[in-house]
Amino acid sequence: MRREWECVHYYYYYAEESRQNQALYRDINRAANDEYQAIQYYSALANMAPNNQMKQTVLGIRQDEIRHLNAFSRSYNRLTGGYPDLTITAPPKSFREGVRESLKDEGKTPAFYRGIAARTTDQVTKRRFLEAAEDEARHEQLFRQIANQLGIRE
């Protein structure tokens, strides 16, 4: 009877671990896809910028997103052997709307990335997500500065 219980316990333990890993992989895929969409969105947003300073700020943020996409894709491949599913997104309707949306998105992202970092045991992936969380918090501040210059209130 004890041996049978050990087998059942072993099965449930590893089934739960597998579910947790699948959720982690889904979140890493989502993070990579979010970065891919941000790259597209910020390309369009930069082209709408009212001045060169704001354009360069958005392009700098876009460069960070490219780096994050590459890092997250490598982590996803390292953990799953596959590649993330990436989809396109609609461009912003205006620069003001794009800044407003970006400010919201960049504000939520650090917590999401820290959550991924907390759940992975892979130290490379953990470091990548913690570094990206710091970048995203900085991006929020940069978009906040742009919003203030444009007189956008949250």
PDB file of N, CA, C and O in Angstrom, residues 8-72:
ATOM      1  N   VAL A   8       1.472   7.424  -6.506  1.00  0.00           N
ATOM      2  CA  VAL A   8       0.426   8.428  -6.717  1.00  0.00           C
ATOM      3  C   VAL A   8       0.958   9.811  -6.352  1.00  0.00           C
ATOM      4  O   VAL A   8       0.763  10.783  -7.089  1.00  0.00           O
ATOM      5  N   HIS A   9       1.643   9.911  -5.217  1.00  0.00           N
ATOM      6  CA  HIS A   9       2.219  11.180  -4.785  1.00  0.00           C
ATOM      7  C   HIS A   9       3.219  11.696  -5.831  1.00  0.00           C
ATOM      8  O   HIS A   9       3.206  12.866  -6.185  1.00  0.00           O
ATOM      9  N   TYR A  10       4.068  10.811  -6.298  1.00  0.00           N
ATOM     10  CA  TYR A  10       5.066  11.158  -7.314  1.00  0.00           C
ATOM     11  C   TYR A  10       4.378  11.684  -8.570  1.00  0.00           C
ATOM     12  O   TYR A  10       4.765  12.698  -9.125  1.00  0.00           O
ATOM     13  N   TYR A  11       3.337  11.000  -9.011  1.00  0.00           N
ATOM     14  CA  TYR A  11       2.606  11.411 -10.209  1.00  0.00           C
ATOM     15  C   TYR A  11       2.015  12.809 -10.036  1.00  0.00           C
ATOM     16  O   TYR A  11       2.155  13.672 -10.898  1.00  0.00           O
ATOM     17  N   TYR A  12       1.325  13.071  -8.916  1.00  0.00           N
ATOM     18  CA  TYR A  12       0.701  14.376  -8.696  1.00  0.00           C
ATOM     19  C   TYR A  12       1.740  15.481  -8.548  1.00  0.00           C
ATOM     20  O   TYR A  12       1.545  16.593  -9.019  1.00  0.00           O
ATOM     21  N   TYR A  13       2.851  15.177  -7.894  1.00  0.00           N
ATOM     22  CA  TYR A  13       3.913  16.160  -7.738  1.00  0.00           C
ATOM     23  C   TYR A  13       4.431  16.592  -9.098  1.00  0.00           C
ATOM     24  O   TYR A  13       4.536  17.782  -9.386  1.00  0.00           O
ATOM     25  N   TYR A  14       4.757  15.643  -9.955  1.00  0.00           N
ATOM     26  CA  TYR A  14       5.307  15.984 -11.262  1.00  0.00           C
ATOM     27  C   TYR A  14       4.254  16.525 -12.218  1.00  0.00           C
ATOM     28  O   TYR A  14       4.554  17.348 -13.072  1.00  0.00           O
ATOM     29  N   ALA A  15       3.001  16.118 -12.057  1.00  0.00           N
ATOM     30  CA  ALA A  15       1.931  16.691 -12.870  1.00  0.00           C
ATOM     31  C   ALA A  15       1.760  18.171 -12.525  1.00  0.00           C
ATOM     32  O   ALA A  15       1.605  19.012 -13.413  1.00  0.00           O
ATOM     33  N   GLU A  16       1.818  18.499 -11.240  1.00  0.00           N
ATOM     34  CA  GLU A  16       1.700  19.899 -10.811  1.00  0.00           C
ATOM     35  C   GLU A  16       2.905  20.699 -11.295  1.00  0.00           C
ATOM     36  O   GLU A  16       2.768  21.821 -11.777  1.00  0.00           O
ATOM     37  N   GLU A  17       4.089  20.127 -11.183  1.00  0.00           N
ATOM     38  CA  GLU A  17       5.288  20.803 -11.662  1.00  0.00           C
ATOM     39  C   GLU A  17       5.186  21.064 -13.161  1.00  0.00           C
ATOM     40  O   GLU A  17       5.530  22.141 -13.642  1.00  0.00           O
ATOM     41  N   SER A  18       4.676  20.105 -13.905  1.00  0.00           N
ATOM     42  CA  SER A  18       4.499  20.269 -15.345  1.00  0.00           C
ATOM     43  C   SER A  18       3.508  21.386 -15.648  1.00  0.00           C
ATOM     44  O   SER A  18       3.735  22.195 -16.543  1.00  0.00           O
ATOM     45  N   ARG A  19       2.398  21.467 -14.905  1.00  0.00           N
ATOM     46  CA  ARG A  19       1.421  22.552 -15.100  1.00  0.00           C
ATOM     47  C   ARG A  19       2.060  23.907 -14.824  1.00  0.00           C
ATOM     48  O   ARG A  19       1.833  24.864 -15.549  1.00  0.00           O
ATOM     49  N   GLN A  20       2.856  23.978 -13.782  1.00  0.00           N
ATOM     50  CA  GLN A  20       3.527  25.236 -13.442  1.00  0.00           C
ATOM     51  C   GLN A  20       4.515  25.631 -14.541  1.00  0.00           C
ATOM     52  O   GLN A  20       4.594  26.795 -14.908  1.00  0.00           O
ATOM     53  N   ASN A  21       5.258  24.656 -15.054  1.00  0.00           N
ATOM     54  CA  ASN A  21       6.195  24.941 -16.137  1.00  0.00           C
ATOM     55  C   ASN A  21       5.463  25.413 -17.382  1.00  0.00           C
ATOM     56  O   ASN A  21       5.906  26.351 -18.047  1.00  0.00           O
ATOM     57  N   GLN A  22       4.340  24.786 -17.697  1.00  0.00           N
ATOM     58  CA  GLN A  22       3.573  25.187 -18.878  1.00  0.00           C
ATOM     59  C   GLN A  22       3.070  26.623 -18.726  1.00  0.00           C
ATOM     60  O   GLN A  22       3.098  27.400 -19.680  1.00  0.00           O
ATOM     61  N   ALA A  23       2.638  26.985 -17.527  1.00  0.00           N
ATOM     62  CA  ALA A  23       2.188  28.360 -17.280  1.00  0.00           C
ATOM     63  C   ALA A  23       3.361  29.336 -17.427  1.00  0.00           C
ATOM     64  O   ALA A  23       3.210  30.415 -18.007  1.00  0.00           O
ATOM     65  N   LEU A  24       4.519  28.948 -16.935  1.00  0.00           N
ATOM     66  CA  LEU A  24       5.710  29.782 -17.074  1.00  0.00           C
ATOM     67  C   LEU A  24       6.066  29.956 -18.550  1.00  0.00           C
ATOM     68  O   LEU A  24       6.333  31.073 -19.006  1.00  0.00           O
ATOM     69  N   TYR A  25       6.039  28.879 -19.302  1.00  0.00           N
ATOM     70  CA  TYR A  25       6.373  28.959 -20.731  1.00  0.00           C
ATOM     71  C   TYR A  25       5.370  29.834 -21.478  1.00  0.00           C
ATOM     72  O   TYR A  25       5.745  30.612 -22.356  1.00  0.00           O
ATOM     73  N   ARG A  26       4.091  29.735 -21.110  1.00  0.00           N
ATOM     74  CA  ARG A  26       3.071  30.601 -21.732  1.00  0.00           C
ATOM     75  C   ARG A  26       3.364  32.069 -21.438  1.00  0.00           C
ATOM     76  O   ARG A  26       3.230  32.928 -22.299  1.00  0.00           O
ATOM     77  N   ASP A  27       3.767  32.348 -20.207  1.00  0.00           N
ATOM     78  CA  ASP A  27       4.067  33.734 -19.837  1.00  0.00           C
ATOM     79  C   ASP A  27       5.320  34.251 -20.543  1.00  0.00           C
ATOM     80  O   ASP A  27       5.373  35.429 -20.936  1.00  0.00           O
ATOM     81  N   ILE A  28       6.320  33.412 -20.705  1.00  0.00           N
ATOM     82  CA  ILE A  28       7.518  33.833 -21.438  1.00  0.00           C
ATOM     83  C   ILE A  28       7.152  34.086 -22.896  1.00  0.00           C
ATOM     84  O   ILE A  28       7.603  35.063 -23.501  1.00  0.00           O
ATOM     85  N   ASN A  29       6.312  33.229 -23.465  1.00  0.00           N
ATOM     86  CA  ASN A  29       5.842  33.441 -24.837  1.00  0.00           C
ATOM     87  C   ASN A  29       5.083  34.772 -24.929  1.00  0.00           C
ATOM     88  O   ASN A  29       5.290  35.552 -25.859  1.00  0.00           O
ATOM     89  N   ARG A  30       4.215  35.015 -23.955  1.00  0.00           N
ATOM     90  CA  ARG A  30       3.448  36.271 -23.954  1.00  0.00           C
ATOM     91  C   ARG A  30       4.384  37.468 -23.854  1.00  0.00           C
ATOM     92  O   ARG A  30       4.191  38.479 -24.538  1.00  0.00           O
ATOM     93  N   ALA A  31       5.406  37.370 -23.007  1.00  0.00           N
ATOM     94  CA  ALA A  31       6.366  38.462 -22.849  1.00  0.00           C
ATOM     95  C   ALA A  31       7.102  38.726 -24.163  1.00  0.00           C
ATOM     96  O   ALA A  31       7.267  39.885 -24.563  1.00  0.00           O
ATOM     97  N   ALA A  32       7.534  37.670 -24.838  1.00  0.00           N
ATOM     98  CA  ALA A  32       8.213  37.836 -26.127  1.00  0.00           C
ATOM     99  C   ALA A  32       7.265  38.473 -27.135  1.00  0.00           C
ATOM    100  O   ALA A  32       7.652  39.392 -27.871  1.00  0.00           O
ATOM    101  N   ASN A  33       6.028  38.014 -27.175  1.00  0.00           N
ATOM    102  CA  ASN A  33       5.053  38.576 -28.103  1.00  0.00           C
ATOM    103  C   ASN A  33       4.758  40.042 -27.780  1.00  0.00           C
ATOM    104  O   ASN A  33       4.652  40.871 -28.690  1.00  0.00           O
ATOM    105  N   ASP A  34       4.648  40.375 -26.496  1.00  0.00           N
ATOM    106  CA  ASP A  34       4.425  41.769 -26.106  1.00  0.00           C
ATOM    107  C   ASP A  34       5.579  42.656 -26.570  1.00  0.00           C
ATOM    108  O   ASP A  34       5.368  43.787 -27.031  1.00  0.00           O
ATOM    109  N   GLU A  35       6.797  42.151 -26.452  1.00  0.00           N
ATOM    110  CA  GLU A  35       7.955  42.921 -26.906  1.00  0.00           C
ATOM    111  C   GLU A  35       7.932  43.095 -28.425  1.00  0.00           C
ATOM    112  O   GLU A  35       8.218  44.171 -28.943  1.00  0.00           O
ATOM    113  N   TYR A  36       7.577  42.024 -29.138  1.00  0.00           N
ATOM    114  CA  TYR A  36       7.482  42.083 -30.596  1.00  0.00           C
ATOM    115  C   TYR A  36       6.456  43.132 -31.020  1.00  0.00           C
ATOM    116  O   TYR A  36       6.702  43.945 -31.914  1.00  0.00           O
ATOM    117  N   GLN A  37       5.313  43.131 -30.346  1.00  0.00           N
ATOM    118  CA  GLN A  37       4.275  44.105 -30.661  1.00  0.00           C
ATOM    119  C   GLN A  37       4.714  45.523 -30.299  1.00  0.00           C
ATOM    120  O   GLN A  37       4.411  46.478 -31.018  1.00  0.00           O
ATOM    121  N   ALA A  38       5.434  45.672 -29.198  1.00  0.00           N
ATOM    122  CA  ALA A  38       5.935  46.993 -28.799  1.00  0.00           C
ATOM    123  C   ALA A  38       6.906  47.543 -29.838  1.00  0.00           C
ATOM    124  O   ALA A  38       6.892  48.739 -30.136  1.00  0.00           O
ATOM    125  N   ILE A  39       7.732  46.683 -30.399  1.00  0.00           N
ATOM    126  CA  ILE A  39       8.682  47.113 -31.435  1.00  0.00           C
ATOM    127  C   ILE A  39       7.921  47.717 -32.615  1.00  0.00           C
ATOM    128  O   ILE A  39       8.257  48.810 -33.100  1.00  0.00           O
ATOM    129  N   GLN A  40       6.894  47.025 -33.074  1.00  0.00           N
ATOM    130  CA  GLN A  40       6.083  47.534 -34.183  1.00  0.00           C
ATOM    131  C   GLN A  40       5.390  48.843 -33.800  1.00  0.00           C
ATOM    132  O   GLN A  40       5.391  49.815 -34.567  1.00  0.00           O
ATOM    133  N   TYR A  41       4.788  48.845 -32.627  1.00  0.00           N
ATOM    134  CA  TYR A  41       4.026  49.998 -32.149  1.00  0.00           C
ATOM    135  C   TYR A  41       4.929  51.224 -32.028  1.00  0.00           C
ATOM    136  O   TYR A  41       4.572  52.318 -32.469  1.00  0.00           O
ATOM    137  N   TYR A  42       6.118  51.035 -31.447  1.00  0.00           N
ATOM    138  CA  TYR A  42       7.026  52.162 -31.238  1.00  0.00           C
ATOM    139  C   TYR A  42       7.647  52.644 -32.544  1.00  0.00           C
ATOM    140  O   TYR A  42       7.991  53.823 -32.663  1.00  0.00           O
ATOM    141  N   SER A  43       7.774  51.774 -33.530  1.00  0.00           N
ATOM    142  CA  SER A  43       8.235  52.224 -34.853  1.00  0.00           C
ATOM    143  C   SER A  43       7.235  53.220 -35.424  1.00  0.00           C
ATOM    144  O   SER A  43       7.624  54.290 -35.912  1.00  0.00           O
ATOM    145  N   ALA A  44       5.960  52.861 -35.365  1.00  0.00           N
ATOM    146  CA  ALA A  44       4.910  53.751 -35.871  1.00  0.00           C
ATOM    147  C   ALA A  44       4.824  55.011 -35.015  1.00  0.00           C
ATOM    148  O   ALA A  44       4.681  56.123 -35.546  1.00  0.00           O
ATOM    149  N   LEU A  45       4.925  54.858 -33.705  1.00  0.00           N
ATOM    150  CA  LEU A  45       4.835  55.995 -32.795  1.00  0.00           C
ATOM    151  C   LEU A  45       5.967  56.993 -33.048  1.00  0.00           C
ATOM    152  O   LEU A  45       5.732  58.210 -33.074  1.00  0.00           O
ATOM    153  N   ALA A  46       7.173  56.497 -33.258  1.00  0.00           N
ATOM    154  CA  ALA A  46       8.315  57.382 -33.518  1.00  0.00           C
ATOM    155  C   ALA A  46       8.079  58.218 -34.768  1.00  0.00           C
ATOM    156  O   ALA A  46       8.434  59.403 -34.806  1.00  0.00           O
ATOM    157  N   ASN A  47       7.462  57.623 -35.780  1.00  0.00           N
ATOM    158  CA  ASN A  47       7.188  58.352 -37.020  1.00  0.00           C
ATOM    159  C   ASN A  47       6.128  59.433 -36.848  1.00  0.00           C
ATOM    160  O   ASN A  47       6.006  60.316 -37.688  1.00  0.00           O
ATOM    161  N   MET A  48       5.353  59.367 -35.764  1.00  0.00           N
ATOM    162  CA  MET A  48       4.316  60.367 -35.481  1.00  0.00           C
ATOM    163  C   MET A  48       4.805  61.460 -34.532  1.00  0.00           C
ATOM    164  O   MET A  48       4.072  62.420 -34.277  1.00  0.00           O
ATOM    165  N   ALA A  49       5.998  61.303 -33.994  1.00  0.00           N
ATOM    166  CA  ALA A  49       6.484  62.217 -32.958  1.00  0.00           C
ATOM    167  C   ALA A  49       6.492  63.661 -33.466  1.00  0.00           C
ATOM    168  O   ALA A  49       6.877  63.925 -34.608  1.00  0.00           O
ATOM    169  N   PRO A  50       6.090  64.595 -32.592  1.00  0.00           N
ATOM    170  CA  PRO A  50       6.033  65.995 -33.009  1.00  0.00           C
ATOM    171  C   PRO A  50       7.397  66.682 -33.096  1.00  0.00           C
ATOM    172  O   PRO A  50       7.519  67.743 -33.713  1.00  0.00           O
ATOM    173  N   ASN A  51       8.414  66.077 -32.494  1.00  0.00           N
ATOM    174  CA  ASN A  51       9.756  66.669 -32.608  1.00  0.00           C
ATOM    175  C   ASN A  51      10.810  65.561 -32.537  1.00  0.00           C
ATOM    176  O   ASN A  51      10.515  64.422 -32.169  1.00  0.00           O
ATOM    177  N   ASN A  52      12.027  65.922 -32.899  1.00  0.00           N
ATOM    178  CA  ASN A  52      13.107  64.940 -32.984  1.00  0.00           C
ATOM    179  C   ASN A  52      13.491  64.362 -31.619  1.00  0.00           C
ATOM    180  O   ASN A  52      13.832  63.190 -31.529  1.00  0.00           O
ATOM    181  N   GLN A  53      13.417  65.172 -30.578  1.00  0.00           N
ATOM    182  CA  GLN A  53      13.765  64.672 -29.240  1.00  0.00           C
ATOM    183  C   GLN A  53      12.829  63.536 -28.823  1.00  0.00           C
ATOM    184  O   GLN A  53      13.281  62.498 -28.344  1.00  0.00           O
ATOM    185  N   MET A  54      11.539  63.726 -29.017  1.00  0.00           N
ATOM    186  CA  MET A  54      10.580  62.682 -28.653  1.00  0.00           C
ATOM    187  C   MET A  54      10.752  61.467 -29.551  1.00  0.00           C
ATOM    188  O   MET A  54      10.668  60.327 -29.077  1.00  0.00           O
ATOM    189  N   LYS A  55      11.028  61.703 -30.813  1.00  0.00           N
ATOM    190  CA  LYS A  55      11.256  60.593 -31.742  1.00  0.00           C
ATOM    191  C   LYS A  55      12.444  59.760 -31.288  1.00  0.00           C
ATOM    192  O   LYS A  55      12.370  58.528 -31.260  1.00  0.00           O
ATOM    193  N   GLN A  56      13.538  60.407 -30.920  1.00  0.00           N
ATOM    194  CA  GLN A  56      14.739  59.693 -30.489  1.00  0.00           C
ATOM    195  C   GLN A  56      14.496  58.941 -29.180  1.00  0.00           C
ATOM    196  O   GLN A  56      15.020  57.838 -28.990  1.00  0.00           O
ATOM    197  N   THR A  57      13.699  59.512 -28.289  1.00  0.00           N
ATOM    198  CA  THR A  57      13.360  58.822 -27.041  1.00  0.00           C
ATOM    199  C   THR A  57      12.598  57.539 -27.333  1.00  0.00           C
ATOM    200  O   THR A  57      12.929  56.463 -26.801  1.00  0.00           O
ATOM    201  N   VAL A  58      11.599  57.624 -28.209  1.00  0.00           N
ATOM    202  CA  VAL A  58      10.798  56.438 -28.545  1.00  0.00           C
ATOM    203  C   VAL A  58      11.671  55.399 -29.255  1.00  0.00           C
ATOM    204  O   VAL A  58      11.569  54.195 -28.975  1.00  0.00           O
ATOM    205  N   LEU A  59      12.544  55.854 -30.149  1.00  0.00           N
ATOM    206  CA  LEU A  59      13.430  54.903 -30.845  1.00  0.00           C
ATOM    207  C   LEU A  59      14.408  54.230 -29.875  1.00  0.00           C
ATOM    208  O   LEU A  59      14.744  53.049 -30.043  1.00  0.00           O
ATOM    209  N   GLY A  60      14.846  54.957 -28.846  1.00  0.00           N
ATOM    210  CA  GLY A  60      15.715  54.356 -27.822  1.00  0.00           C
ATOM    211  C   GLY A  60      14.985  53.276 -27.040  1.00  0.00           C
ATOM    212  O   GLY A  60      15.538  52.201 -26.765  1.00  0.00           O
ATOM    213  N   ILE A  61      13.727  53.551 -26.697  1.00  0.00           N
ATOM    214  CA  ILE A  61      12.905  52.553 -26.003  1.00  0.00           C
ATOM    215  C   ILE A  61      12.716  51.341 -26.912  1.00  0.00           C
ATOM    216  O   ILE A  61      12.831  50.194 -26.471  1.00  0.00           O
ATOM    217  N   ARG A  62      12.444  51.597 -28.192  1.00  0.00           N
ATOM    218  CA  ARG A  62      12.267  50.519 -29.170  1.00  0.00           C
ATOM    219  C   ARG A  62      13.513  49.628 -29.218  1.00  0.00           C
ATOM    220  O   ARG A  62      13.407  48.402 -29.298  1.00  0.00           O
ATOM    221  N   GLN A  63      14.682  50.228 -29.146  1.00  0.00           N
ATOM    222  CA  GLN A  63      15.933  49.451 -29.167  1.00  0.00           C
ATOM    223  C   GLN A  63      16.011  48.517 -27.975  1.00  0.00           C
ATOM    224  O   GLN A  63      16.426  47.363 -28.116  1.00  0.00           O
ATOM    225  N   ASP A  64      15.591  48.980 -26.805  1.00  0.00           N
ATOM    226  CA  ASP A  64      15.549  48.114 -25.619  1.00  0.00           C
ATOM    227  C   ASP A  64      14.587  46.952 -25.843  1.00  0.00           C
ATOM    228  O   ASP A  64      14.864  45.814 -25.458  1.00  0.00           O
ATOM    229  N   GLU A  65      13.440  47.234 -26.466  1.00  0.00           N
ATOM    230  CA  GLU A  65      12.445  46.186 -26.711  1.00  0.00           C
ATOM    231  C   GLU A  65      12.996  45.122 -27.664  1.00  0.00           C
ATOM    232  O   GLU A  65      12.711  43.935 -27.487  1.00  0.00           O
ATOM    233  N   ILE A  66      13.778  45.531 -28.629  1.00  0.00           N
ATOM    234  CA  ILE A  66      14.419  44.565 -29.533  1.00  0.00           C
ATOM    235  C   ILE A  66      15.348  43.652 -28.741  1.00  0.00           C
ATOM    236  O   ILE A  66      15.349  42.430 -28.912  1.00  0.00           O
ATOM    237  N   ARG A  67      16.109  44.251 -27.837  1.00  0.00           N
ATOM    238  CA  ARG A  67      17.025  43.461 -27.000  1.00  0.00           C
ATOM    239  C   ARG A  67      16.241  42.489 -26.122  1.00  0.00           C
ATOM    240  O   ARG A  67      16.616  41.319 -25.982  1.00  0.00           O
ATOM    241  N   HIS A  68      15.125  42.964 -25.550  1.00  0.00           N
ATOM    242  CA  HIS A  68      14.294  42.089 -24.711  1.00  0.00           C
ATOM    243  C   HIS A  68      13.706  40.942 -25.533  1.00  0.00           C
ATOM    244  O   HIS A  68      13.707  39.791 -25.069  1.00  0.00           O
ATOM    245  N   LEU A  69      13.200  41.248 -26.718  1.00  0.00           N
ATOM    246  CA  LEU A  69      12.635  40.193 -27.568  1.00  0.00           C
ATOM    247  C   LEU A  69      13.677  39.124 -27.845  1.00  0.00           C
ATOM    248  O   LEU A  69      13.395  37.923 -27.721  1.00  0.00           O
ATOM    249  N   ASN A  70      14.880  39.535 -28.192  1.00  0.00           N
ATOM    250  CA  ASN A  70      15.937  38.561 -28.469  1.00  0.00           C
ATOM    251  C   ASN A  70      16.260  37.725 -27.236  1.00  0.00           C
ATOM    252  O   ASN A  70      16.389  36.501 -27.320  1.00  0.00           O
ATOM    253  N   ALA A  71      16.349  38.366 -26.074  1.00  0.00           N
ATOM    254  CA  ALA A  71      16.661  37.644 -24.835  1.00  0.00           C
ATOM    255  C   ALA A  71      15.537  36.680 -24.457  1.00  0.00           C
ATOM    256  O   ALA A  71      15.787  35.524 -24.101  1.00  0.00           O
ATOM    257  N   PHE A  72      14.296  37.130 -24.548  1.00  0.00           N
ATOM    258  CA  PHE A  72      13.162  36.283 -24.172  1.00  0.00           C
ATOM    259  C   PHE A  72      13.010  35.114 -25.140  1.00  0.00           C
ATOM    260  O   PHE A  72      12.679  34.004 -24.726  1.00  0.00           O
TER     261      PHE A  72
END
